[in-house]
Short mmCIF file of C-alpha atoms in Angstrom, two decimals:
data_model
loop_
_atom_site.label_atom_id
_atom_site.label_comp_id
_atom_site.label_asym_id
_atom_site.label_seq_id
_atom_site.Cartn_x
_atom_site.Cartn_y
_atom_site.Cartn_z
CA MET A 187 118.52 58.48 -46.44
CA LYS A 188 117.80 60.92 -43.99
CA ARG A 189 114.40 60.23 -42.17
CA ILE A 190 111.70 62.85 -42.16
CA LEU A 191 109.77 63.51 -38.94
CA VAL A 192 106.33 64.69 -40.22
CA PRO A 193 104.26 66.34 -37.14
CA MET A 194 100.94 64.25 -36.34
CA PRO A 195 97.71 66.56 -37.33
CA GLN A 196 96.07 67.44 -34.08
CA GLN A 197 92.97 65.61 -35.01
CA ASN A 198 94.95 62.23 -35.56
CA ARG A 199 96.70 63.00 -32.02
CA ARG A 200 93.48 63.14 -30.43
CA ILE A 201 92.15 59.75 -31.64
CA VAL A 202 95.13 58.24 -30.65
CA ARG A 203 94.81 59.65 -27.08
CA LEU A 204 91.19 58.65 -26.97
CA GLN A 205 91.64 55.06 -28.31
CA PHE A 206 94.75 54.87 -25.68
CA TYR A 207 92.58 56.34 -22.82
CA GLY A 208 89.63 54.32 -23.59
CA SER A 209 91.91 51.15 -23.50
CA THR A 210 92.89 52.13 -20.11
CA VAL A 211 89.72 52.69 -18.91
CA TYR A 212 88.01 49.65 -20.39
CA LEU A 213 90.99 47.34 -19.04
CA ALA A 214 90.58 49.15 -15.34
CA TYR A 215 86.64 48.38 -15.80
CA ILE A 216 87.47 44.55 -16.94
CA THR A 217 90.30 44.15 -13.77
CA LEU A 218 87.46 45.74 -11.24
CA MET A 219 85.02 43.21 -12.43
CA ALA A 220 87.64 40.40 -12.02
CA ILE A 221 87.93 41.83 -8.40
CA VAL A 222 84.60 41.96 -7.57
CA ILE A 223 83.64 38.56 -8.96
CA THR A 224 86.60 36.63 -7.03
CA PHE A 225 87.68 38.35 -3.94
CA PRO A 226 84.96 37.84 -1.93
CA TYR A 227 85.78 34.32 -2.16
CA PHE A 228 89.42 34.90 -1.30
CA LEU A 229 88.51 37.29 1.54
CA THR A 230 85.99 34.80 3.19
CA ARG A 231 87.98 31.81 3.11
CA LYS A 232 88.91 30.39 6.72
CA THR A 233 91.65 27.83 5.04
CA PRO A 234 93.08 27.02 1.57
CA PRO A 235 90.26 25.03 -0.34
CA GLY A 236 90.94 21.17 0.07
CA TYR A 237 92.98 22.04 3.25
CA ILE A 238 90.97 19.95 5.57
CA LEU A 239 89.96 17.08 3.45
CA GLY A 240 93.55 16.70 2.09
CA GLY A 241 95.02 16.46 -1.22
CA ASP A 242 97.63 18.70 -3.21
CA THR A 243 96.65 22.00 -1.25
CA LEU A 244 98.25 20.32 1.76
CA VAL A 245 101.36 19.37 -0.45
CA HIS A 246 101.90 22.59 -1.43
CA ALA A 247 101.08 24.18 2.28
CA ALA A 248 103.87 21.82 3.46
CA ILE A 249 106.67 22.47 0.92
CA SER A 250 106.05 26.13 1.32
CA ARG A 251 106.39 25.59 5.12
CA GLY A 252 109.57 23.70 5.03
CA ILE A 253 111.07 26.46 2.88
CA TYR A 254 109.75 29.03 4.96
CA LEU A 255 111.45 27.41 8.34
CA GLY A 256 114.88 27.36 6.30
CA ARG A 257 115.27 23.93 5.00
CA ASN A 258 117.01 23.47 1.88
CA PRO A 259 114.54 23.95 -1.09
CA PHE A 260 116.11 20.99 -2.76
CA LEU A 261 114.96 18.53 0.05
CA ASP A 262 111.83 16.88 0.10
CA GLN A 263 109.86 18.81 2.64
CA THR A 264 107.61 16.11 3.36
CA TYR A 265 110.20 13.25 4.30
CA ASN A 266 113.09 15.83 4.97
CA VAL A 267 115.23 13.73 2.16
CA TYR A 268 116.62 14.44 -1.22
CA PRO A 269 115.37 14.87 -4.01
CA ASN A 270 112.69 17.25 -3.80
CA TRP A 271 110.38 15.97 -6.27
CA TYR A 272 108.10 19.20 -7.37
CA PRO A 273 109.94 22.19 -8.86
CA PHE A 274 109.87 24.73 -5.93
CA LEU A 275 109.25 28.27 -7.44
CA TYR A 276 105.71 28.65 -6.47
CA HIS A 277 106.70 27.56 -2.77
CA LEU A 278 109.60 29.71 -2.60
CA ILE A 279 107.50 32.63 -3.44
CA ILE A 280 104.84 31.86 -1.01
CA ALA A 281 107.34 31.31 1.68
CA THR A 282 109.14 34.60 0.91
CA ILE A 283 106.14 36.49 0.79
CA SER A 284 104.69 34.88 3.87
CA LYS A 285 108.39 35.82 5.69
CA ALA A 286 108.23 39.39 4.13
CA ILE A 287 104.85 40.38 5.52
CA GLY A 288 104.65 38.48 8.59
CA MET A 289 101.18 36.62 7.16
CA SER A 290 100.65 33.12 7.65
CA ILE A 291 101.56 30.34 5.11
CA GLU A 292 97.71 29.67 4.54
CA ALA A 293 96.74 33.37 4.49
CA THR A 294 99.90 34.17 1.80
CA MET A 295 98.72 31.01 -0.56
CA ILE A 296 95.04 32.85 -0.43
CA LEU A 297 96.66 36.07 -1.05
CA PHE A 298 98.69 34.89 -3.84
CA GLN A 299 95.52 33.74 -5.29
CA ALA A 300 94.15 37.23 -5.67
CA ILE A 301 97.37 38.48 -7.01
CA LEU A 302 97.10 35.85 -9.69
CA VAL A 303 93.61 36.84 -10.82
CA VAL A 304 95.09 40.32 -11.54
CA PHE A 305 98.57 39.14 -12.97
CA MET A 306 96.96 36.43 -15.48
CA LEU A 307 94.15 38.86 -16.77
CA LEU A 308 96.80 41.52 -17.19
CA THR A 309 99.27 38.86 -19.10
CA LEU A 310 96.47 38.00 -21.39
CA PHE A 311 95.61 41.49 -22.49
CA TYR A 312 99.08 42.52 -22.60
CA VAL A 313 100.03 39.52 -24.84
CA ALA A 314 96.90 39.81 -27.21
CA ARG A 315 97.36 43.59 -27.37
CA GLY A 316 101.35 43.14 -28.41
CA LEU A 317 100.27 40.36 -31.27
CA TRP A 318 97.36 41.88 -32.53
CA GLY A 319 96.56 45.32 -31.12
CA SER A 320 94.50 47.08 -28.62
CA LYS A 321 90.99 45.57 -29.65
CA ALA A 322 92.45 41.93 -29.20
CA GLY A 323 93.67 42.87 -25.76
CA ALA A 324 90.78 44.09 -24.85
CA TYR A 325 88.67 41.27 -25.85
CA ALA A 326 91.24 38.77 -24.66
CA ALA A 327 90.86 40.52 -21.03
CA ALA A 328 86.95 40.25 -21.18
CA LEU A 329 87.03 36.76 -21.92
CA SER A 330 89.66 35.79 -19.16
CA LEU A 331 86.68 36.62 -16.92
CA MET A 332 85.15 33.29 -18.16
CA MET A 333 88.31 31.28 -16.55
CA LEU A 334 88.61 32.73 -13.21
CA THR A 335 87.76 29.13 -11.88
CA ALA A 336 91.64 28.27 -12.43
CA HIS A 337 92.34 30.60 -9.47
CA ILE A 338 90.09 28.75 -6.99
CA TYR A 339 92.93 26.53 -5.75
CA PRO A 340 96.37 27.55 -4.68
CA ASN A 341 98.45 25.83 -6.98
CA PRO A 342 101.56 25.81 -9.08
CA LYS A 343 99.31 24.63 -12.10
CA GLU A 344 98.23 28.33 -12.65
CA LEU A 345 101.56 30.41 -12.49
CA ALA A 346 102.79 27.95 -15.31
CA PRO A 347 100.90 29.17 -17.66
CA LEU A 348 101.12 32.55 -16.72
CA PHE A 349 105.26 32.67 -17.65
CA GLY A 350 104.37 30.24 -20.28
CA LEU A 351 102.07 32.56 -22.20
CA LEU A 352 104.81 35.41 -21.65
CA SER A 353 107.63 32.86 -23.09
CA VAL A 354 105.36 32.34 -26.21
CA TYR A 355 105.12 36.13 -26.52
CA PHE A 356 108.74 37.06 -26.11
CA MET A 357 109.45 34.07 -28.62
CA LEU A 358 107.07 35.40 -31.01
CA LYS A 359 108.72 38.94 -31.03
CA ASP A 360 112.39 37.44 -31.33
CA ARG A 361 113.23 38.24 -27.77
CA PHE A 362 114.83 34.84 -27.65
CA ILE A 363 116.85 35.35 -24.49
CA VAL A 364 113.79 36.81 -22.33
CA SER A 365 111.62 33.82 -23.52
CA GLY A 366 114.33 31.20 -22.82
CA ILE A 367 114.68 32.27 -19.24
CA LEU A 368 110.42 32.85 -18.96
CA MET A 369 110.39 29.19 -20.31
CA GLY A 370 112.74 27.89 -17.47
CA LEU A 371 110.58 29.67 -14.99
CA ALA A 372 107.35 28.06 -15.94
CA LEU A 373 109.10 24.33 -16.33
CA TRP A 374 109.90 25.48 -12.42
CA THR A 375 106.63 25.86 -11.53
CA HIS A 376 105.00 22.78 -13.18
CA TYR A 377 107.18 21.12 -15.78
CA ALA A 378 104.04 18.79 -17.32
CA PHE A 379 102.39 21.70 -18.29
CA VAL A 380 105.31 23.12 -20.31
CA ILE A 381 106.57 20.39 -21.77
CA PRO A 382 104.54 20.73 -24.92
CA LEU A 383 105.57 24.51 -24.98
CA VAL A 384 109.09 23.30 -25.64
CA GLY A 385 108.38 21.97 -29.08
CA LEU A 386 107.29 25.05 -30.30
CA PRO A 387 110.48 26.98 -30.72
CA PHE A 388 111.88 23.80 -32.25
CA LEU A 389 108.92 23.53 -35.06
CA ILE A 390 109.15 26.99 -35.74
CA GLY A 391 112.94 27.28 -36.04
CA VAL A 392 112.55 24.17 -38.52
CA ILE A 393 109.93 25.87 -40.38
CA LYS A 394 111.88 29.22 -40.67
CA ARG A 395 115.38 27.36 -40.87
CA GLU A 396 116.65 29.72 -38.25
CA LYS A 397 119.08 27.62 -35.51
CA ARG A 398 118.38 30.85 -33.11
CA TYR A 399 115.41 29.39 -31.77
CA LEU A 400 116.91 26.43 -30.34
CA LEU A 401 118.69 29.23 -28.06
CA ILE A 402 115.27 29.16 -26.31
CA VAL A 403 115.12 25.52 -25.55
CA LEU A 404 118.97 25.68 -24.23
CA LEU A 405 118.42 28.81 -22.02
CA ALA A 406 114.91 26.74 -20.47
CA PHE A 407 116.88 23.81 -19.79
CA LEU A 408 119.77 25.62 -18.23
CA VAL A 409 117.32 27.51 -15.83
CA PHE A 410 115.71 24.40 -15.12
CA SER A 411 118.74 22.21 -14.87
CA PRO A 412 119.41 22.51 -11.18
CA PHE A 413 116.14 20.82 -10.43
CA VAL A 414 117.01 17.94 -13.36
CA ILE A 415 120.75 17.53 -11.68
CA ASN A 416 119.07 17.02 -8.11
CA VAL A 417 116.93 14.72 -9.40
CA GLY A 418 119.52 12.51 -11.10
CA LEU A 419 121.84 12.72 -8.48
CA HIS A 420 119.63 11.61 -5.34
CA SER A 421 116.52 9.72 -7.17
CA GLY A 422 118.22 6.31 -7.90
CA GLY A 423 115.85 5.55 -10.51
CA VAL A 424 112.62 6.02 -12.49
CA PRO A 425 109.84 7.75 -10.73
CA ARG A 426 107.39 5.54 -9.14
CA ILE A 427 104.09 7.51 -9.76
CA GLU A 428 100.82 6.89 -7.79
CA SER A 429 97.87 8.47 -8.95
CA ILE A 430 94.36 8.61 -6.61
CA TYR A 431 92.46 9.47 -10.13
CA ASN A 432 93.83 5.77 -11.47
CA PRO A 433 94.29 7.53 -14.94
CA TRP A 434 95.72 4.26 -16.26
CA GLN A 435 92.38 3.14 -16.45
CA THR A 436 90.06 6.32 -16.76
CA ASP A 437 91.91 8.18 -19.12
CA THR A 438 90.62 6.59 -22.50
CA LEU A 439 90.97 7.85 -25.66
CA GLU A 440 87.65 9.32 -25.89
CA ASN A 441 88.55 11.15 -22.61
CA LYS A 442 91.78 12.54 -24.22
CA LEU A 443 90.03 13.92 -27.31
CA ARG A 444 87.47 15.39 -25.24
CA SER A 445 90.13 17.23 -22.81
CA LEU A 446 91.04 18.93 -26.15
CA LEU A 447 87.96 20.51 -26.97
CA PRO A 448 87.45 24.33 -26.37
CA PRO A 449 84.56 25.71 -24.28
CA LEU A 450 81.41 26.27 -26.34
CA TYR A 451 81.37 29.99 -26.01
CA LEU A 452 84.69 30.19 -27.66
CA LEU A 453 83.78 28.29 -30.80
CA PRO A 454 82.30 31.09 -32.82
CA PHE A 455 85.34 33.03 -31.97
CA LEU A 456 87.77 30.42 -33.16
CA ALA A 457 86.00 29.71 -36.20
CA LEU A 458 86.77 33.52 -36.88
CA GLY A 459 90.13 33.20 -36.13
CA VAL A 460 90.71 30.38 -38.48
CA LEU A 461 89.02 32.35 -41.19
CA ARG A 462 90.92 35.52 -40.62
CA TRP A 463 94.15 33.31 -40.37
CA LYS A 464 93.60 31.44 -43.77
CA HIS A 465 93.03 34.79 -45.16
CA GLU A 466 96.06 36.68 -43.79
CA ARG A 467 98.42 33.92 -42.73
CA GLU A 468 99.53 35.86 -39.75
CA PHE A 469 102.76 34.61 -38.17
CA SER A 470 101.73 34.66 -34.59
CA ALA A 471 98.16 33.11 -35.02
CA GLY A 472 99.80 30.63 -36.76
CA ALA A 473 102.44 29.80 -34.04
CA LEU A 474 99.54 29.23 -31.54
CA PHE A 475 97.74 27.41 -34.05
CA LEU A 476 100.94 25.07 -34.48
CA LEU A 477 101.02 25.06 -30.50
CA VAL A 478 97.46 23.74 -29.90
CA GLY A 479 98.58 20.85 -32.69
CA ILE A 480 101.73 20.19 -30.35
CA ILE A 481 99.36 19.67 -27.04
CA THR A 482 97.07 17.60 -29.09
CA ALA A 483 99.88 15.25 -30.56
CA ALA A 484 101.40 15.28 -26.81
CA ARG A 485 97.81 14.27 -25.14
CA ILE A 486 96.94 11.56 -27.40
CA SER A 487 100.71 10.01 -28.49
CA PRO A 488 100.87 7.93 -25.37
CA GLU A 489 98.07 5.87 -26.28
CA LEU A 490 100.30 4.46 -28.89
CA LEU A 491 102.60 3.50 -25.85
CA LYS A 492 100.48 1.72 -24.23
CA TYR A 493 101.24 -1.50 -26.83
CA PHE A 494 104.90 -1.21 -25.64
CA GLY A 495 103.77 -1.17 -22.09
CA ILE A 496 104.69 2.51 -21.02
CA PHE A 497 101.90 4.36 -19.65
CA ILE A 498 102.00 7.96 -19.24
CA TRP A 499 98.94 10.23 -18.07
CA SER A 500 98.82 12.99 -20.40
CA LYS A 501 96.25 15.14 -19.02
CA ARG A 502 98.81 17.98 -17.75
CA PHE A 503 100.04 18.25 -21.12
CA THR A 504 96.74 20.21 -21.58
CA GLY A 505 97.51 23.00 -18.75
CA MET A 506 97.90 26.06 -21.34
CA LEU A 507 95.34 24.86 -23.92
CA GLY A 508 92.36 26.90 -22.51
CA TYR A 509 94.51 30.08 -22.41
CA ILE A 510 96.03 29.61 -26.01
CA TYR A 511 92.27 28.84 -27.16
CA LEU A 512 91.46 32.31 -25.61
CA LEU A 513 93.83 34.11 -27.18
CA LEU A 514 92.70 32.79 -30.75
CA GLY A 515 89.43 33.76 -29.65
CA ALA A 516 90.31 37.25 -29.00
CA TYR A 517 92.50 37.23 -32.36
CA GLY A 518 89.33 36.17 -34.33
CA LEU A 519 87.03 38.81 -32.44
CA SER A 520 89.35 41.60 -33.32
CA ALA A 521 88.83 40.61 -36.97
CA LEU A 522 85.18 42.28 -36.56
CA ASN A 523 84.34 45.19 -38.45
CA LEU A 524 82.87 47.66 -36.06
CA SER A 525 81.89 50.07 -38.42
CA SER A 526 78.39 49.89 -38.01
CA LYS A 527 76.72 51.03 -34.83
CA ARG A 528 74.77 48.11 -34.63
CA MET A 529 77.57 45.78 -34.33
CA THR A 530 79.63 47.97 -31.99
CA ALA A 531 76.64 47.98 -29.74
CA ILE A 532 76.46 43.85 -29.71
CA VAL A 533 80.11 43.66 -29.00
CA ALA A 534 79.91 46.39 -26.30
CA VAL A 535 77.12 44.43 -24.46
CA ILE A 536 78.96 41.28 -24.73
CA MET A 537 82.38 42.76 -23.62
CA LEU A 538 81.04 44.93 -20.88
CA ALA A 539 78.06 43.17 -19.38
CA LEU A 540 77.59 39.36 -20.46
CA THR A 541 81.15 38.51 -20.19
CA PRO A 542 81.38 39.63 -16.63
CA LEU A 543 77.71 38.26 -15.84
CA ALA A 544 78.67 34.95 -17.37
CA GLY A 545 82.23 34.87 -15.45
CA ALA A 546 80.64 35.53 -12.19
CA LEU A 547 78.15 32.68 -12.65
CA ILE A 548 80.55 30.28 -13.79
CA PHE A 549 82.96 31.33 -10.98
CA TRP A 550 80.24 31.15 -8.09
CA ASN A 551 78.65 27.62 -9.30
CA THR A 552 81.87 26.27 -9.12
CA VAL A 553 82.66 27.57 -5.66
CA ASN A 554 79.01 26.44 -4.39
CA ASN A 555 79.30 23.02 -5.74
CA ASP A 556 82.89 21.91 -4.98
CA LYS A 557 82.85 19.63 -1.58
CA PHE A 558 86.66 20.70 -0.59
CA ILE A 559 85.68 24.40 -0.79
CA ARG A 560 82.29 23.71 1.45
CA ALA A 561 84.63 21.78 4.02
CA SER A 562 87.42 24.19 4.04
CA GLY A 563 85.03 27.10 5.30
CA TYR A 564 84.86 25.07 8.65
CA ASP A 565 87.01 25.58 11.45
CA PHE A 566 89.65 22.76 12.33
CA SER A 567 88.20 22.25 15.57
CA LEU A 568 84.92 21.94 14.37
CA TYR A 569 85.51 19.82 11.27
CA PHE A 570 88.12 17.53 12.90
CA PRO A 571 87.23 17.36 16.74
CA ARG A 572 88.46 14.05 17.57
CA GLU A 573 91.81 14.34 15.82
CA HIS A 574 92.49 18.01 17.77
CA PHE A 575 94.68 19.05 15.03
CA PRO A 576 95.04 22.64 16.47
CA GLU A 577 96.17 21.23 19.65
CA ALA A 578 98.51 18.59 18.35
CA SER A 579 100.16 21.29 15.96
CA SER A 580 100.52 23.81 19.02
CA TRP A 581 102.52 20.71 20.94
CA ILE A 582 104.58 20.33 18.16
CA LEU A 583 105.63 23.56 17.30
CA ASN A 584 106.88 24.25 21.02
CA HIS A 585 108.04 20.79 21.74
CA THR A 586 110.27 19.71 18.84
CA GLY A 587 112.63 20.87 16.39
CA ARG A 588 112.30 21.75 12.80
CA ASP A 589 113.55 18.43 11.44
CA ASP A 590 112.28 16.07 14.19
CA VAL A 591 110.43 13.14 12.29
CA ILE A 592 106.83 12.73 13.48
CA ALA A 593 105.00 9.13 13.03
CA THR A 594 101.50 9.05 12.57
CA SER A 595 98.72 7.94 10.46
CA GLU A 596 99.03 8.91 6.80
CA GLU A 597 96.02 11.51 7.01
CA ALA A 598 97.29 12.92 10.03
CA GLY A 599 100.95 13.01 9.01
CA MET A 600 99.98 14.85 5.94
CA MET A 601 97.77 17.49 8.05
CA LEU A 602 100.41 18.06 10.64
CA ASN A 603 103.22 17.96 8.01
CA ALA A 604 101.66 20.97 6.48
CA LEU A 605 100.51 22.89 9.73
CA THR A 606 104.09 22.36 11.33
CA GLY A 607 106.54 21.71 8.53
CA ARG A 608 107.94 18.87 10.48
CA PRO A 609 108.87 15.58 8.55
CA ILE A 610 106.86 12.44 8.57
CA VAL A 611 107.23 8.76 7.77
CA ALA A 612 104.58 8.37 5.15
CA THR A 613 101.73 10.37 3.57
CA LEU A 614 98.67 9.39 1.78
CA TYR A 615 98.53 7.42 -1.67
CA GLY A 616 99.35 9.49 -4.66
CA HIS A 617 100.63 12.78 -3.13
CA GLY A 618 104.16 11.27 -2.32
CA ASN A 619 107.62 11.95 -3.63
CA THR A 620 107.40 10.26 -6.91
CA PHE A 621 111.40 9.15 -6.69
CA ILE A 622 110.85 7.59 -3.13
CA ASP A 623 109.10 3.83 -2.32
CA ASN A 624 106.11 5.54 -0.72
CA GLN A 625 104.61 1.86 -0.24
CA LYS A 626 107.63 0.64 1.58
CA ARG A 627 107.19 3.83 4.19
CA ARG A 628 103.57 3.08 4.46
CA ASP A 629 104.07 -0.77 5.25
CA ASP A 630 106.60 0.53 7.59
CA LEU A 631 104.51 2.91 9.39
CA ARG A 632 102.26 -0.03 9.96
CA GLN A 633 104.56 -2.20 11.57
CA LEU A 634 105.67 0.75 13.86
CA PHE A 635 102.25 0.56 15.27
CA THR A 636 101.29 -3.01 14.96
CA GLY A 637 104.63 -5.05 14.90
CA ASN A 638 106.60 -6.40 18.04
CA CYS A 639 108.98 -4.01 20.11
CA SER A 640 112.25 -5.22 17.80
CA ARG A 641 110.44 -4.24 14.70
CA LYS A 642 109.22 -1.03 16.35
CA ARG A 643 112.84 -0.10 17.30
CA GLU A 644 114.24 -0.77 13.87
CA ILE A 645 111.62 1.09 12.09
CA ILE A 646 112.70 4.37 14.65
CA ARG A 647 116.17 3.76 13.63
CA GLU A 648 115.74 3.67 9.97
CA TYR A 649 113.58 6.96 10.02
CA ASN A 650 115.32 8.68 12.72
CA ILE A 651 111.72 9.12 14.63
CA LYS A 652 111.42 11.24 17.68
CA VAL A 653 107.79 11.72 18.23
CA ILE A 654 104.69 9.27 17.55
CA ILE A 655 101.21 10.24 17.80
CA THR A 656 98.11 7.70 18.23
CA GLU A 657 95.14 9.51 17.27
CA PRO A 658 91.68 8.39 15.71
CA PHE A 659 92.78 7.67 12.32
CA VAL A 660 95.80 5.44 13.51
CA TYR A 661 93.38 3.37 15.79
CA LYS A 662 90.65 3.11 12.52
CA HIS A 663 93.66 1.50 10.46
CA TRP A 664 95.44 -0.71 12.64
CA ASN A 665 94.92 -2.61 16.02
CA VAL A 666 97.70 -0.83 17.89
CA THR A 667 100.39 -3.09 19.98
CA ASP A 668 102.49 -1.79 22.97
CA MET A 669 103.90 1.42 22.36
CA THR A 670 105.31 1.93 25.87
CA CYS A 671 108.50 -0.36 25.01
CA ILE A 672 109.52 2.47 22.78
CA ALA A 673 108.18 5.59 23.63
CA VAL A 674 106.57 7.59 26.75
CA PRO A 675 103.32 9.66 26.62
CA VAL A 676 104.16 13.38 26.92
CA TYR A 677 100.83 14.89 26.04
CA ARG A 678 97.11 13.47 25.74
CA ILE A 679 94.06 15.19 24.64
CA GLU A 680 90.85 12.73 24.63
CA ASP A 681 91.86 9.96 21.78
CA VAL A 682 95.15 11.71 20.86
CA THR A 683 98.20 10.71 22.68
CA VAL A 684 101.73 12.13 21.87
CA TRP A 685 104.66 9.50 22.37
CA GLU A 686 107.96 10.75 22.86
CA VAL A 687 110.64 8.11 21.58
CA LYS A 688 112.83 6.48 24.27
CA LYS A 689 116.52 7.49 23.69
#
C-alpha cells in the first residue's frame, strides 16, 4: 500500500520545536550544573586523590605510564612480566591522551575524570530518552547529579558502567552487534562490574525464545578474548587474590544485602516505576528490573559457595546497580501526569533547583571528609619530606632505562613505579598482580636487604635488579645488612641512598 505523507500542522510543528528546544536547554543547564559542582575540585587537584598515600590510583598511574613509555600493554607494568592482570583500556586511553596533548599522566587522569562527568550525564540522558522519551531523559540527567561522587577517584570502575549502559541500550533496541562490541569494551575496563550484565542477553533470549541475543555475548567475549588468552598463556594457575579490605571476614550476608539497597531518595521514584511497569509491562523497564535481579543473585550467591570452601568477593558485581536504579527512577518519574500547574511547578523545582543543590552537598561533603583527597592536596616534598620522592624520581628518570628494575620498600616502590614507570620487585599487599606470587616477591625483597651477600646476589640475578634504594621505609621495616658487597652508592640525599648494582 502506498504511504501518504500528511503535512504536520503549523501549530504541532511549533510544539515539537519548543519541546526539543526546551529539552536541549534543560540538558545544557543540567550539564552546566555538573560542571559547576565538580570542576573546581578537578582544577585544584595537585595530584590525583589517593596518589600520595598509595592505593589503586598509583596502580592505574603506573599501568598508564608503562604504556605511555612504549611497554607492551599485555605485560604487567609494575613488574614488566606477563601477564597484565588488569584490563588496560582505561590506561591505554590515558596514555594516548597524555602523549597526544603533551600533558602529564597525573594531569590527564584528572582531566579524564572531568570528561567522564559530562559523558556519563549525557549517556544517562541518551539512554533514558531513547527508551522512554524526553521526560525520562531529562529526569535521568537531573538524578545523575546525585551520583557525581563516582567521579572523585581516577579509576576504570566508572568507565565500565558507561560502556555497560550503552550496551544494554543497544541490546534493547535490537542493535546486537553494537551491543556486543560495547559489552566487550566494558569488560576491557573492569570485568567484575560487567559479568552480571552478560547474563541479561542469555535470560532475555530464553524468555523471548530468540537465539540472536547470544550474538551479544559471543561478540563481547570475542572482543575481550585477547586479555583472556594472554592470562591463560602466562598465568600458570588460578589467581592469588589479596585484599586490604579482608572481605572473607567482613563481607557478611548482611553487608551483601545492604549493598543491594537503592538510595533513599530514589525509593519513591522506583515505586512509581514498579507501579508503571505492572500496568504497562513495558519491555525495556522489565529488562532493567531483570538485570537488578541478576546482580542481586550474583552478589548473594557466593554466600552458598562458602560451604564448599569457595570464597568470592562479590561486591564488584554491583558496580552498575546504582545507574540501573537511576534509570528506573527516571522511568517512574516520567509517568507523572503534569497536566496540573501545581504538579508541574513541584517537579520543576525539584529538577532545576533541589537536585543540583543536593548533588553539590553530597559531592563536596564526600570530598571534604575523604582523607585520601585531603592528603593529595599536599605537595610531595611537604607530605613525604624524608623520602624525597621527587628527587629520587628525577634521578631514576635521568639515569636508568625504561625497563631497569628498581628494588626498594613496597611503599616507596609503589610510588616510584607510578612516578617513573620503572618496574619494581614487590608492591604493597592487595595491589599486586593476582596471577603472580606476590608474597614470594615480598619475602625476596626482605632477603635482599637483610640476607647475606650470597643471598643478595641470587635475588639480584632472579629479578635482574639494576638499582637499589635505601630510604626511611626500608629502615623502618628491616635491619639492613651490608649493601656494599653488591652495589655502590651513586646518589645520596639525607636518609635516601641510591645504589647501582655491581656488574
